[in-house]
CSV table of C-alpha atoms in Angstrom, one decimal:
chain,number,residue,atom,x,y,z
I,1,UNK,CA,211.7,65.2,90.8
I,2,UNK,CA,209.0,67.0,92.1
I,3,UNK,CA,210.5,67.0,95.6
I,4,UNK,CA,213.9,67.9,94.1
I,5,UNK,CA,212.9,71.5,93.1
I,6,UNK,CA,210.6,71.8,96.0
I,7,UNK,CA,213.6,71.1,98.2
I,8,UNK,CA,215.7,73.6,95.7
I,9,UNK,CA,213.3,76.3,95.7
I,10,UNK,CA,213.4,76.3,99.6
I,11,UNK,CA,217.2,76.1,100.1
I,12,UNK,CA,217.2,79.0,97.4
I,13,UNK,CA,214.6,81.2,99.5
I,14,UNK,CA,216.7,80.3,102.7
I,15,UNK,CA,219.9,81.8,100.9
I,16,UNK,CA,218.3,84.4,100.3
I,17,UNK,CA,217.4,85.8,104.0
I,18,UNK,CA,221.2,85.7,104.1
I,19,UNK,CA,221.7,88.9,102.4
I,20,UNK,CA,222.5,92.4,104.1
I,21,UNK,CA,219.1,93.6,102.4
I,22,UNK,CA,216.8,91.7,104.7
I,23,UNK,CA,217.3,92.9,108.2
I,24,UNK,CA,216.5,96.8,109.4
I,25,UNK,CA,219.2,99.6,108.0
I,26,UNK,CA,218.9,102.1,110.7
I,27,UNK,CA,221.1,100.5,113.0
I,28,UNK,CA,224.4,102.7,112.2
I,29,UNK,CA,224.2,105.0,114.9
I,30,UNK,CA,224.2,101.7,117.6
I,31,UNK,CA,226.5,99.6,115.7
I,32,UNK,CA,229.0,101.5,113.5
I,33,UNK,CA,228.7,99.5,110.5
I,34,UNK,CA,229.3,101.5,107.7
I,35,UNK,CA,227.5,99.5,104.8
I,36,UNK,CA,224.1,100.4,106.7
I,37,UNK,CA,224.6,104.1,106.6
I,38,UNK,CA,225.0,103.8,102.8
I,39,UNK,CA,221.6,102.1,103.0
I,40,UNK,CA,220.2,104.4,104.9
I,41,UNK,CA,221.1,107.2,103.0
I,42,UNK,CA,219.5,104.9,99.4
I,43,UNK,CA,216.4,105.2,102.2
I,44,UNK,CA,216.6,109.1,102.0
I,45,UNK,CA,217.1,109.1,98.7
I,46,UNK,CA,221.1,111.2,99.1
I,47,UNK,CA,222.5,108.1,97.5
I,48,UNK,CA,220.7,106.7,94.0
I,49,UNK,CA,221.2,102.7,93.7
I,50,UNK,CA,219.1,100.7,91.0
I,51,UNK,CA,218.0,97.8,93.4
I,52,UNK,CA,214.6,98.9,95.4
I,53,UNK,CA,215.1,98.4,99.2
I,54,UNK,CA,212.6,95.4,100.3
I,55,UNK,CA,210.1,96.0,102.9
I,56,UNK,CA,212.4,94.6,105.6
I,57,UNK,CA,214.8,97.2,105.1
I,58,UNK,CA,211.8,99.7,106.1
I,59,UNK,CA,211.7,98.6,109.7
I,60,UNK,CA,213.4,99.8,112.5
I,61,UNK,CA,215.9,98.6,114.7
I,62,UNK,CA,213.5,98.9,117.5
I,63,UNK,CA,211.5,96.7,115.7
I,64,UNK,CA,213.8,93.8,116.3
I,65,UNK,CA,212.0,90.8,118.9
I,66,UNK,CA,213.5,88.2,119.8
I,67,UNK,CA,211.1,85.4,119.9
I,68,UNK,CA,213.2,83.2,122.2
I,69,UNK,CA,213.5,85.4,125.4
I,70,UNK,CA,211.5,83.5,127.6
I,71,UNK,CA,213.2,80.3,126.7
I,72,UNK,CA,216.4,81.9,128.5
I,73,UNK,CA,217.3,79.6,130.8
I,74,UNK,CA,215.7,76.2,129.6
I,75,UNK,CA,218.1,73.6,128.2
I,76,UNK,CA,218.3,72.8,124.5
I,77,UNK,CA,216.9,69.0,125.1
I,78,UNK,CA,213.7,71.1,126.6
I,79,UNK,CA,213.2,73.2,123.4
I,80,UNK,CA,214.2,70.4,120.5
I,81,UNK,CA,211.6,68.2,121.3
I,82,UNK,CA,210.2,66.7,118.0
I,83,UNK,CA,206.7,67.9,116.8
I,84,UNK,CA,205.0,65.0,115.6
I,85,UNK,CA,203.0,67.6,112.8
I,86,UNK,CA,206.4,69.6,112.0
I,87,UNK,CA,208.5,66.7,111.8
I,88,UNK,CA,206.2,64.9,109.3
I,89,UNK,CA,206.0,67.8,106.7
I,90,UNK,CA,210.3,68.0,107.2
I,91,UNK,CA,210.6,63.6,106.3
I,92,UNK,CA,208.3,64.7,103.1
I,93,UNK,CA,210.6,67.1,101.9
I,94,UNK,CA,213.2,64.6,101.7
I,95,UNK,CA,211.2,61.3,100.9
I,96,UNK,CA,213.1,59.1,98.3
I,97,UNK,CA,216.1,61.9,98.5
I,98,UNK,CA,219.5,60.5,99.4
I,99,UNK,CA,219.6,58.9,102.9
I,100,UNK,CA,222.7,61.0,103.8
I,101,UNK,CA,220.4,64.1,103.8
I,102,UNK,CA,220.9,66.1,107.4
I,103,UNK,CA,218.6,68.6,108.8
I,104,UNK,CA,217.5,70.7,112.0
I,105,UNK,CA,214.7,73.1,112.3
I,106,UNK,CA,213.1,74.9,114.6
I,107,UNK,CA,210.5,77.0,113.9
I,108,UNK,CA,210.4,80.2,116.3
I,109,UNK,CA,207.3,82.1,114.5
I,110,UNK,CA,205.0,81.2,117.3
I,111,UNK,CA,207.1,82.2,120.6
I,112,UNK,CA,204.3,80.2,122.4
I,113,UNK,CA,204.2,77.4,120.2
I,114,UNK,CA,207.8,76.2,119.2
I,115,UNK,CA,208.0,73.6,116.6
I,116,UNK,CA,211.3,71.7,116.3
I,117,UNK,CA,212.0,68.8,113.9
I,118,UNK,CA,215.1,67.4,112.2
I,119,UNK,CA,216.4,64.4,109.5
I,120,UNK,CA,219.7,62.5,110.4
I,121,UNK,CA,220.5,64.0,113.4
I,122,UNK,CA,223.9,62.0,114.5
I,123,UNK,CA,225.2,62.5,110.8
I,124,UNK,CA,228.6,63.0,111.3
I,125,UNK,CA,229.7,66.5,109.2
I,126,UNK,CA,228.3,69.7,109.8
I,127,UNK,CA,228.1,72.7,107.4
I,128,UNK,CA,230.6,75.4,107.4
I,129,UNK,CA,228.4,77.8,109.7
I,130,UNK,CA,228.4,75.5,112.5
I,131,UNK,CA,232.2,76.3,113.1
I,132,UNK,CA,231.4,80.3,113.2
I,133,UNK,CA,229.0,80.1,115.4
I,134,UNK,CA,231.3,78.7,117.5
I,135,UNK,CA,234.0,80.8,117.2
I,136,UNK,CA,231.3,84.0,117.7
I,137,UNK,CA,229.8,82.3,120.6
I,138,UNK,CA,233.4,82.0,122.5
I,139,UNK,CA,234.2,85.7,121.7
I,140,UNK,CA,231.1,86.6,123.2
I,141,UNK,CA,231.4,84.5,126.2
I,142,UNK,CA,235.1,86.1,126.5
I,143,UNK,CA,233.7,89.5,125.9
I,144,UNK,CA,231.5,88.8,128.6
I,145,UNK,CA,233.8,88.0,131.1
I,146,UNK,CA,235.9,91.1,130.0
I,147,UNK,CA,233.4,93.1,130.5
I,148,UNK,CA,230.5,91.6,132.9
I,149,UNK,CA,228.9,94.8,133.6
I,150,UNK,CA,228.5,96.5,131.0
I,151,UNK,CA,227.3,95.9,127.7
I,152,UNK,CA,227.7,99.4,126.6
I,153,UNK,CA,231.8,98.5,127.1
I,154,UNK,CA,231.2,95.2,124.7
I,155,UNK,CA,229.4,97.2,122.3
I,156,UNK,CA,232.4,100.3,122.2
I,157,UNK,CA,234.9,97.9,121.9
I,158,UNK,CA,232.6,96.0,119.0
I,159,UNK,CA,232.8,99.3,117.1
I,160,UNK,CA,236.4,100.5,117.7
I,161,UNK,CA,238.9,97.4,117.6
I,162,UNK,CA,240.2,96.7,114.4
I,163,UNK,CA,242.0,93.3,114.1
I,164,UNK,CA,244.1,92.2,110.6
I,165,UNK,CA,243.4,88.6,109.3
I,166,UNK,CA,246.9,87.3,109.3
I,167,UNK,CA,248.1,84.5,107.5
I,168,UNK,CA,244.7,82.3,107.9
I,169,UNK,CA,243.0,85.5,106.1
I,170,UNK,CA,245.3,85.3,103.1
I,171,UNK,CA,243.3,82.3,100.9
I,172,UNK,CA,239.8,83.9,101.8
I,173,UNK,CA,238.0,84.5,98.2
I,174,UNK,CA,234.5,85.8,99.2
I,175,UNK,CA,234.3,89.5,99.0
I,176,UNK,CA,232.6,91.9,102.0
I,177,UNK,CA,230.9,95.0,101.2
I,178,UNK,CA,233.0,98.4,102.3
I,179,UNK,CA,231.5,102.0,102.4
I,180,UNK,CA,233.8,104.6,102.2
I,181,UNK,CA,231.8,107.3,104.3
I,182,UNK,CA,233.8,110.2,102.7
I,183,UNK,CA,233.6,109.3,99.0
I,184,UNK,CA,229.9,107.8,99.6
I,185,UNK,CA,231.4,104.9,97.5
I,186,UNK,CA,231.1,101.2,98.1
I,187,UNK,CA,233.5,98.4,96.7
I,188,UNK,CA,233.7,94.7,97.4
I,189,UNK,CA,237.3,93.3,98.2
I,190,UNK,CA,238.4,89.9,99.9
């Protein structure tokens, strides 16, 4: 049982780094997304909103490093080797869990010390996310090649096409926050 809410309690702090809160909100001159000018201007104080801005939110966009840069290049089978420390601490989480239990992790906090580990790895399902990554990483590969000098181009056209959902779009019931940059108002719709 013990395991069970330990295993809980991490999947719940996990969800939570998935939130627009957690990542830097000075990014709308670069990016053009709306929702993060409303946050910056909660940071300024123009806007009031109840919910304090965490600490995250407080960096800048500058502050951004990506850990894995001088990885570029090496295969994945180079990087997901199995820590022998790592992977023993992931098989205790999950200790007499369900067998069917299926897990990667790699743990970038240390750029010179990468720890990888993982539980059931030829499982056959994946999780939702695992098909739009794929679909992001072909756009950006096609953006690439529509563009392979310039990523100032990819970024313009990032900001300025608009494309409509369609048919596939029509089912969708999670909601995405819009800022209206004119009213200052911000409403959640499919």
């Amino acid at each position: 049982m013990k395991r069970i809410i330990t295993l809980s309690a991490c999947l719940f702090i996990l969800a939570g780094f998935t939130s627009a809160y957690f990542y830097p909100i000075d990014g709308y001159e670069y990016s053009g997304i709306k929702r993060l000018k409303r946050l910056e201007l909660i940071k300024s104080g123009e806007i009031k909103d109840s919910k304090a801005l965490p600490p995250g939110a407080m960096k800048s966009f500058n502050d951004i490093q990506l850990n894995l840069a001088a990885e570029k290049g090496k295969s994945v089978d180079a990087i997901m080797v199995a820590n022998e420390g790592f992977q023993e601490k992931i098989n205790a989480l999950f200790r007499n869990m369900d067998s069917h239990y299926s897990v990667a992790v790699l743990d970038v906090t240390d750029p010179k010390n990468l720890r990888f580990a993982e539980k059931n790895p030829t499982a056959g399902y994946q999780p939702g996310s695992v098909g739009k990554l794929a679909v992001l990483t072909g756009f950006f590969t096609q953006l690439a090649k529509i563009y392979p000098n310039s990523y100032e181009d990819r970024i313009a056209l990032l900001k300025s096409k608009r494309v409509k959902a369609g048919k596939f779009g029509v089912g969708d019931h999670h909601t995405i926050p819009v800022y209206n940059m004119e009213t200052k108002k911000q409403v959640k719709r499919t």
